[in-house]
Every structure is written in C-alpha cells, then in structure tokens.
Amino acid sequence: MPEEPWTILKLLQRTTRYFKDKGVAEPRASAEILLAHILSQDRLFLYLNHDRPMEPEELSTYRACVRRRVAGEPIQYITGFQEFWSLAIRVSPDVLIPRRETELLVDIVLDSVRQSRDTENSLTIIDLGTGSGAISIALALELPGTRIIAVDLSLPALKLARENVRKHQVEKQIHFVCGDMLTAMGDQNQMVQVIVTNPPYVGHTEMQQLPREIRDFEPRHALDGGLDGLSAISQIIKEAPSVLGPGGKLIMEMGAGQSESVSSLVVNSQKYLDFRIFKDYSGIERVLVAKKA
Ligand SMILES: C[S@@+](CC[C@H](N)C(=O)[O-])C[C@H]1O[C@@H](n2cnc3c(N)ncnc32)[C@H](O)[C@@H]1O
C-alpha cells in the first residue's frame, strides 16, 4: 500500500509533539513559524491549506530546520528574521536578536526628542552598539529629518545592519562607524543631542546561567559586560559627556538589578545635570536617561 502523504496538518501535529518531548518552548507556534518560513508563506496559509501535501524537498528542508531548533538554535537565526518596532529585521548569529524590551529605548528617545526644543532636522543621534541596526532604523523611520550615526565594533554586524538599512530605505539618514565605543567620535564632536545604546551588560556569573539558546548561539561580544556586567556601561557613562552637546541625553538600557550601580556611576561622574530610570513592560528598572550638565 502506498504511504500516506505528509500534509501540512499532519506535519504540524507530529512536529508539535516532537518539540514538546524535546522541551522546545512554544512547540506549536515554533512548528508553524518554521513551516511557514520554508514554504515562504505566512501562518494563515497553513490554516487554510491543512490538506496540502508536502513535496519531498520541502520535507527535507523542514526537517533540517526542526533539527536545528531541537539543538537549541533560536528560531530567529533559522528564519533569519525578528520583528522589532513592527519591522522585519534581518538577523544572523553575528548580531543579537533585538528584544521586545529594547523597543522602550525607541519610545523614550521619541518622547525625549518631541519634548525638546531642538527641531528634528537639526538632531544627531548616536546608536552605540547598533548590532542589526534595529534601533537606528526604527528611529530613522519615526524621525525622518534626523541624522543617525550607528556605531559597532563588529564588522559583520555592521554589514548586516547596512543590509537592513537598505531594506528599509533609510540609507540617507544612517551613517556607519566601525569603532570601539565612542572613541571614533573624538573629543571634538559636541553636536550630538542623544546617545542611545543597548550595551553588553551580562556579568560572568550570570552568563553561565543564561538559557543555552542565548549562551551558545548569540554573539558573546553582544552580551559580555565583564565580570560584574558593568564594564561597557561604566565606560559609556564616562565617555558620553565629551560627545554630547549641552543638555544632550544618554539613553541607555541596563540589566535587571543594575539600576543602583548605574545610578552611582552617573552621580559619581559629576558630569550630568539629572537622571531618571524607567521601568520596562515587566516592571524591571531598565533604561537610564541622563542629561548632560
Ligand atoms: C546588546 S547588543 C545590542 C545590539 C542592538 N543595539 C540591539 O539592541 O539589538 C550590543 C552591541 O554592542 C556591540 N559592542 C560591543 N562592544 C562594543 C564596543 N567596545 N564598541 C562598540 N560596539 C560594541 C556589539 O557588537 C553588539 O552589537
């Protein structure tokens, strides 16, 4: 008797069970995302085509994706995309997968720019540690008159960020700099109104405790904040005032439990007029806004 063909529904049911057995998070959704990806369709297509038989090449591509997911690889590296600020951002193992809580940085920058007396056209923003370019692109689309300097130490990250910038057609606004923190800006540039940054802030002990998906797959240079997690953060707090113009703002993401240390670093630097810490959507103190004196 000929074997019954693998239909979309049968494959989804089987994969969901397999993912559940292997402890993969959100098994049904993961199975659907991977299948939609290899069929170059959206998830609704799967529901409307439950009985569609799979071609042999589709089956083997899908099974390879399923194996990668079971081995711990984040689904975003398999599909090559992550949604950020409702934009499809291309990702690869060269860059951090942009996180939902980082959208708060974009929100705060937008509020801050809209409240300031500077006109949008005269604004320069530095996105320090741009990674995939997600923050820069969201800001460029929301603030079309603004100039953004996207900095990263990683050339492969900048290459991908450039690709994303082209895809979202904001090349005219975003300029790339490969460099170590703010050194590439020199001391002379006091024309920057905002530095926005999501720096590496995971401490070494915490690094060991991260889920395998993050620890073994996301780039270490995007996560490693030194022994206590504060080495990039403290360097930025120290260097930002020489790059910001008067009244300019440092808007920086931090890790859970770091707000007290971050506050002390700001106060001890004696270079800021005032500062505030904002909580994220889960109630964790997450973003520093420090205004240069
Ligand atoms: C936590 S990731 C943030 C990426 C992106 N902004 C996001 O939110 O998805 C930190 C980024 O900082 C970059 N980075 C690490 N050390 C750096 C340094 N010394 N100078 C410039 N960039 C650095 C990493 O390559 C990485 O892209």
GROMACS .gro file of C-alpha atoms and ligand atoms in nm:
model
  320
    1MET     CA    1   0.000   0.000   0.000
    2PRO     CA    2   0.141   0.349  -0.087
    3GLU     CA    3   0.242   0.558   0.214
    4GLU     CA    4   0.001   0.837   0.305
    5PRO     CA    5   0.149   1.176   0.209
    6TRP     CA    6   0.268   1.421   0.471
    7THR     CA    7   0.014   1.702   0.473
    8ILE     CA    8   0.065   2.038   0.642
    9LEU     CA    9  -0.168   1.940   0.928
   10LYS     CA   10  -0.008   1.602   0.987
   11LEU     CA   11   0.339   1.753   0.984
   12LEU     CA   12   0.243   2.028   1.228
   13GLN     CA   13   0.085   1.777   1.467
   14ARG     CA   14   0.387   1.547   1.455
   15THR     CA   15   0.640   1.832   1.498
   16THR     CA   16   0.445   1.985   1.786
   17ARG     CA   17   0.459   1.652   1.973
   18TYR     CA   18   0.829   1.614   1.894
   19PHE     CA   19   0.911   1.969   2.011
   20LYS     CA   20   0.709   1.910   2.331
   21ASP     CA   21   0.905   1.589   2.404
   22LYS     CA   22   1.233   1.773   2.346
   23GLY     CA   23   1.137   2.066   2.571
   24VAL     CA   24   1.125   2.326   2.292
   25ALA     CA   25   0.935   2.637   2.406
   26GLU     CA   26   0.603   2.716   2.236
   27PRO     CA   27   0.602   2.393   2.036
   28ARG     CA   28   0.300   2.452   1.813
   29ALA     CA   29   0.393   2.813   1.730
   30SER     CA   30   0.754   2.710   1.659
   31ALA     CA   31   0.641   2.432   1.425
   32GLU     CA   32   0.414   2.676   1.241
   33ILE     CA   33   0.677   2.951   1.212
   34LEU     CA   34   0.933   2.709   1.065
   35LEU     CA   35   0.687   2.554   0.822
   36ALA     CA   36   0.557   2.892   0.706
   37HIS     CA   37   0.919   3.002   0.662
   38ILE     CA   38   1.023   2.713   0.440
   39LEU     CA   39   0.705   2.747   0.232
   40SER     CA   40   0.763   3.126   0.204
   41GLN     CA   41   0.411   3.185   0.331
   42ASP     CA   42   0.251   3.331   0.642
   43ARG     CA   43   0.099   3.122   0.921
   44LEU     CA   44  -0.256   3.185   0.799
   45PHE     CA   45  -0.168   2.996   0.480
   46LEU     CA   46  -0.104   2.684   0.690
   47TYR     CA   47  -0.454   2.701   0.840
   48LEU     CA   48  -0.614   2.749   0.501
   49ASN     CA   49  -0.418   2.461   0.346
   50HIS     CA   50  -0.422   2.186   0.610
   51ASP     CA   51  -0.454   1.912   0.348
   52ARG     CA   52  -0.180   2.032   0.114
   53PRO     CA   53   0.074   1.754   0.064
   54MET     CA   54   0.441   1.837   0.117
   55GLU     CA   55   0.695   1.799  -0.163
   56PRO     CA   56   0.996   1.580  -0.079
   57GLU     CA   57   1.244   1.877  -0.094
   58GLU     CA   58   1.015   2.084   0.130
   59LEU     CA   59   1.004   1.798   0.377
   60SER     CA   60   1.381   1.760   0.392
   61THR     CA   61   1.437   2.139   0.430
   62TYR     CA   62   1.177   2.149   0.707
   63ARG     CA   63   1.330   1.854   0.889
   64ALA     CA   64   1.672   2.022   0.881
   65CYS     CA   65   1.517   2.334   1.040
   66VAL     CA   66   1.345   2.120   1.305
   67ARG     CA   67   1.679   1.955   1.393
   68ARG     CA   68   1.847   2.296   1.432
   69ARG     CA   69   1.568   2.413   1.664
   70VAL     CA   70   1.591   2.098   1.877
   71ALA     CA   71   1.969   2.156   1.903
   72GLY     CA   72   1.886   2.488   2.073
   73GLU     CA   73   1.931   2.736   1.788
   74PRO     CA   74   1.696   3.033   1.826
   75ILE     CA   75   1.412   3.028   1.575
   76GLN     CA   76   1.508   3.378   1.456
   77TYR     CA   77   1.851   3.258   1.338
   78ILE     CA   78   1.681   2.976   1.147
   79THR     CA   79   1.426   3.201   0.975
   80GLY     CA   80   1.673   3.493   0.956
   81PHE     CA   81   1.421   3.748   1.088
   82GLN     CA   82   1.298   3.914   1.404
   83GLU     CA   83   1.020   4.166   1.434
   84PHE     CA   84   1.119   4.492   1.604
   85TRP     CA   85   0.902   4.804   1.616
   86SER     CA   86   0.671   4.617   1.371
   87LEU     CA   87   0.958   4.597   1.120
   88ALA     CA   88   1.110   4.276   0.981
   89ILE     CA   89   1.476   4.294   1.084
   90ARG     CA   90   1.722   4.050   0.932
   91VAL     CA   91   1.931   3.868   1.193
   92SER     CA   92   2.217   3.619   1.187
   93PRO     CA   93   2.449   3.473   1.453
   94ASP     CA   94   2.668   3.785   1.401
   95VAL     CA   95   2.413   4.000   1.585
   96LEU     CA   96   2.199   3.996   1.895
   97ILE     CA   97   1.834   3.918   1.828
   98PRO     CA   98   1.663   4.252   1.907
   99ARG     CA   99   1.447   4.219   2.220
  100ARG     CA  100   1.096   4.345   2.288
  101GLU     CA  101   1.213   4.545   2.593
  102THR     CA  102   1.455   4.738   2.372
  103GLU     CA  103   1.156   4.898   2.198
  104LEU     CA  104   1.128   5.100   2.520
  105LEU     CA  105   1.455   5.274   2.427
  106VAL     CA  106   1.297   5.384   2.099
  107ASP     CA  107   0.984   5.507   2.282
  108ILE     CA  108   1.193   5.709   2.527
  109VAL     CA  109   1.410   5.863   2.254
  110LEU     CA  110   1.097   5.967   2.063
  111ASP     CA  111   0.939   6.124   2.375
  112SER     CA  112   1.260   6.299   2.456
  113VAL     CA  113   1.304   6.444   2.105
  114ARG     CA  114   0.940   6.555   2.088
  115GLN     CA  115   0.971   6.735   2.423
  116SER     CA  116   1.297   6.909   2.336
  117ARG     CA  117   1.328   7.248   2.171
  118ASP     CA  118   1.559   7.111   1.901
  119THR     CA  119   1.394   7.072   1.565
  120GLU     CA  120   1.411   6.722   1.427
  121ASN     CA  121   1.616   6.840   1.129
  122SER     CA  122   1.900   6.961   1.347
  123LEU     CA  123   1.928   6.641   1.551
  124THR     CA  124   2.216   6.398   1.551
  125ILE     CA  125   2.171   6.070   1.737
  126ILE     CA  126   2.436   5.807   1.803
  127ASP     CA  127   2.318   5.446   1.823
  128LEU     CA  128   2.610   5.293   2.011
  129GLY     CA  129   2.643   4.916   1.957
  130THR     CA  130   2.391   4.907   1.673
  131GLY     CA  131   2.405   4.529   1.607
  132SER     CA  132   2.137   4.453   1.346
  133GLY     CA  133   2.060   4.827   1.318
  134ALA     CA  134   1.711   4.778   1.465
  135ILE     CA  135   1.712   5.087   1.690
  136SER     CA  136   1.860   5.314   1.420
  137ILE     CA  137   1.607   5.203   1.161
  138ALA     CA  138   1.307   5.247   1.392
  139LEU     CA  139   1.429   5.597   1.484
  140ALA     CA  140   1.506   5.693   1.124
  141LEU     CA  141   1.154   5.597   1.015
  142GLU     CA  142   0.991   5.782   1.306
  143LEU     CA  143   1.214   6.091   1.277
  144PRO     CA  144   1.275   6.135   0.904
  145GLY     CA  145   1.474   6.458   0.945
  146THR     CA  146   1.727   6.315   1.188
  147ARG     CA  147   2.086   6.209   1.123
  148ILE     CA  148   2.187   5.887   1.294
  149ILE     CA  149   2.540   5.757   1.348
  150ALA     CA  150   2.533   5.380   1.402
  151VAL     CA  151   2.848   5.254   1.577
  152ASP     CA  152   2.966   4.898   1.634
  153LEU     CA  153   3.295   4.723   1.696
  154SER     CA  154   3.187   4.424   1.488
  155LEU     CA  155   3.229   4.449   1.110
  156PRO     CA  156   2.998   4.153   1.035
  157ALA     CA  157   2.729   4.320   1.249
  158LEU     CA  158   2.770   4.646   1.056
  159LYS     CA  159   2.744   4.457   0.727
  160LEU     CA  160   2.410   4.312   0.832
  161ALA     CA  161   2.293   4.648   0.972
  162ARG     CA  162   2.371   4.806   0.633
  163GLU     CA  163   2.160   4.537   0.464
  164ASN     CA  164   1.868   4.614   0.699
  165VAL     CA  165   1.907   4.987   0.642
  166ARG     CA  166   1.888   4.936   0.264
  167LYS     CA  167   1.587   4.708   0.300
  168HIS     CA  168   1.401   4.976   0.497
  169GLN     CA  169   1.526   5.254   0.266
  170VAL     CA  170   1.679   5.480   0.528
  171GLU     CA  171   2.035   5.488   0.386
  172LYS     CA  172   2.030   5.868   0.359
  173GLN     CA  173   1.983   5.914   0.731
  174ILE     CA  174   2.209   5.648   0.880
  175HIS     CA  175   2.589   5.663   0.873
  176PHE     CA  176   2.801   5.374   0.994
  177VAL     CA  177   3.114   5.388   1.204
  178CYS     CA  178   3.321   5.086   1.299
  179GLY     CA  179   3.491   5.165   1.626
  180ASP     CA  180   3.542   5.096   1.993
  181MET     CA  181   3.268   5.273   2.191
  182LEU     CA  182   3.277   5.650   2.140
  183THR     CA  183   3.648   5.679   2.057
  184ALA     CA  184   3.576   5.712   1.685
  185MET     CA  185   3.382   6.033   1.758
  186GLY     CA  186   3.685   6.205   1.914
  187ASP     CA  187   3.653   6.478   2.175
  188GLN     CA  188   3.562   6.750   1.934
  189ASN     CA  189   3.210   6.636   1.849
  190GLN     CA  190   2.976   6.817   2.088
  191MET     CA  191   2.696   6.831   1.836
  192VAL     CA  192   2.522   6.510   1.935
  193GLN     CA  193   2.189   6.555   2.114
  194VAL     CA  194   2.120   6.190   2.200
  195ILE     CA  195   2.328   5.877   2.255
  196VAL     CA  196   2.104   5.572   2.259
  197THR     CA  197   2.257   5.240   2.350
  198ASN     CA  198   2.183   4.884   2.449
  199PRO     CA  199   2.535   4.780   2.550
  200PRO     CA  200   2.657   4.434   2.652
  201TYR     CA  201   2.565   4.410   3.021
  202VAL     CA  202   2.568   4.044   3.125
  203GLY     CA  203   2.809   3.962   3.409
  204HIS     CA  204   3.024   3.648   3.401
  205THR     CA  205   2.832   3.454   3.667
  206GLU     CA  206   2.501   3.541   3.503
  207MET     CA  207   2.644   3.439   3.164
  208GLN     CA  208   2.680   3.080   3.288
  209GLN     CA  209   2.315   3.080   3.394
  210LEU     CA  210   2.173   3.207   3.066
  211PRO     CA  211   1.949   2.971   2.870
  212ARG     CA  212   2.150   2.763   2.621
  213GLU     CA  213   1.975   2.936   2.329
  214ILE     CA  214   2.133   3.265   2.430
  215ARG     CA  215   2.465   3.148   2.579
  216ASP     CA  216   2.560   2.911   2.299
  217PHE     CA  217   2.415   3.092   1.998
  218GLU     CA  218   2.407   3.470   2.043
  219PRO     CA  219   2.740   3.654   1.995
  220ARG     CA  220   2.944   3.685   2.312
  221HIS     CA  221   3.061   4.038   2.221
  222ALA     CA  222   2.696   4.148   2.228
  223LEU     CA  223   2.635   4.009   2.578
  224ASP     CA  224   2.958   4.013   2.780
  225GLY     CA  225   2.966   4.311   3.014
  226GLY     CA  226   3.278   4.197   3.200
  227LEU     CA  227   3.300   4.039   3.542
  228ASP     CA  228   3.019   4.243   3.701
  229GLY     CA  229   2.834   4.325   3.377
  230LEU     CA  230   2.909   4.695   3.415
  231SER     CA  231   3.228   4.744   3.216
  232ALA     CA  232   3.068   4.877   2.893
  233ILE     CA  233   2.806   5.069   3.093
  234SER     CA  234   3.064   5.248   3.308
  235GLN     CA  235   3.279   5.332   3.005
  236ILE     CA  236   2.979   5.483   2.826
  237ILE     CA  237   2.875   5.690   3.130
  238LYS     CA  238   3.232   5.823   3.146
  239GLU     CA  239   3.279   5.893   2.773
  240ALA     CA  240   2.931   6.017   2.669
  241PRO     CA  241   2.963   6.373   2.810
  242SER     CA  242   3.256   6.454   2.579
  243VAL     CA  243   3.044   6.369   2.275
  244LEU     CA  244   2.707   6.514   2.384
  245GLY     CA  245   2.625   6.880   2.337
  246PRO     CA  246   2.495   7.087   2.634
  247GLY     CA  247   2.170   6.934   2.764
  248GLY     CA  248   2.228   6.624   2.548
  249LYS     CA  249   2.098   6.292   2.675
  250LEU     CA  250   2.241   5.948   2.730
  251ILE     CA  251   1.959   5.693   2.696
  252MET     CA  252   2.086   5.350   2.790
  253GLU     CA  253   1.941   5.005   2.853
  254MET     CA  254   2.066   4.808   3.154
  255GLY     CA  255   2.020   4.463   3.303
  256ALA     CA  256   1.782   4.363   3.584
  257GLY     CA  257   1.931   4.458   3.921
  258GLN     CA  258   2.186   4.707   3.781
  259SER     CA  259   1.998   5.033   3.841
  260GLU     CA  260   2.159   5.112   4.179
  261SER     CA  261   2.513   5.068   4.047
  262VAL     CA  262   2.427   5.262   3.731
  263SER     CA  263   2.283   5.549   3.939
  264SER     CA  264   2.604   5.564   4.147
  265LEU     CA  265   2.819   5.572   3.834
  266VAL     CA  266   2.616   5.866   3.700
  267VAL     CA  267   2.628   6.061   4.027
  268ASN     CA  268   2.999   5.995   4.084
  269SER     CA  269   3.092   6.110   3.733
  270GLN     CA  270   2.962   6.463   3.825
  271LYS     CA  271   2.903   6.528   3.455
  272TYR     CA  272   2.525   6.502   3.443
  273LEU     CA  273   2.263   6.757   3.549
  274ASP     CA  274   2.000   6.499   3.637
  275PHE     CA  275   1.890   6.148   3.556
  276ARG     CA  276   1.589   5.915   3.565
  277ILE     CA  277   1.543   5.541   3.546
  278PHE     CA  278   1.246   5.397   3.357
  279LYS     CA  279   1.087   5.056   3.417
  280ASP     CA  280   1.020   4.817   3.130
  281TYR     CA  281   0.687   4.649   3.049
  282SER     CA  282   0.760   4.383   3.315
  283GLY     CA  283   0.826   4.641   3.588
  284ILE     CA  284   1.207   4.599   3.580
  285GLU     CA  285   1.422   4.914   3.606
  286ARG     CA  286   1.561   4.905   3.255
  287VAL     CA  287   1.651   5.240   3.099
  288LEU     CA  288   1.870   5.526   3.220
  289VAL     CA  289   1.809   5.876   3.088
  290ALA     CA  290   2.092   6.106   3.199
  291LYS     CA  291   2.107   6.471   3.092
  292LYS     CA  292   2.447   6.627   3.042
  293ALA     CA  293   2.514   6.938   3.252
  294LIG     C1  294   2.339   4.404   2.337
  294LIG     S1  295   2.396   4.422   2.171
  294LIG     C2  296   2.277   4.540   2.112
  294LIG     C3  297   2.252   4.531   1.965
  294LIG     C4  298   2.134   4.617   1.917
  294LIG     N1  299   2.154   4.756   1.951
  294LIG     C5  300   2.005   4.566   1.976
  294LIG     O1  301   1.956   4.627   2.073
  294LIG     O2  302   1.951   4.466   1.929
  294LIG     C6  303   2.543   4.517   2.196
  294LIG     C7  304   2.616   4.559   2.069
  294LIG     O3  305   2.733   4.635   2.110
  294LIG     C8  306   2.842   4.600   2.028
  294LIG     N2  307   2.965   4.628   2.102
  294LIG     C9  308   3.022   4.553   2.199
  294LIG     N3  309   3.134   4.612   2.244
  294LIG    C10  310   3.149   4.726   2.172
  294LIG    C11  311   3.247   4.830   2.171
  294LIG     N4  312   3.352   4.827   2.254
  294LIG     N5  313   3.233   4.933   2.084
  294LIG    C12  314   3.125   4.936   2.000
  294LIG     N6  315   3.029   4.842   1.997
  294LIG    C13  316   3.041   4.737   2.081
  294LIG    C14  317   2.822   4.453   1.997
  294LIG     O4  318   2.891   4.415   1.880
  294LIG    C15  319   2.669   4.444   1.984
  294LIG     O5  320   2.630   4.464   1.850
   0.00000   0.00000   0.00000
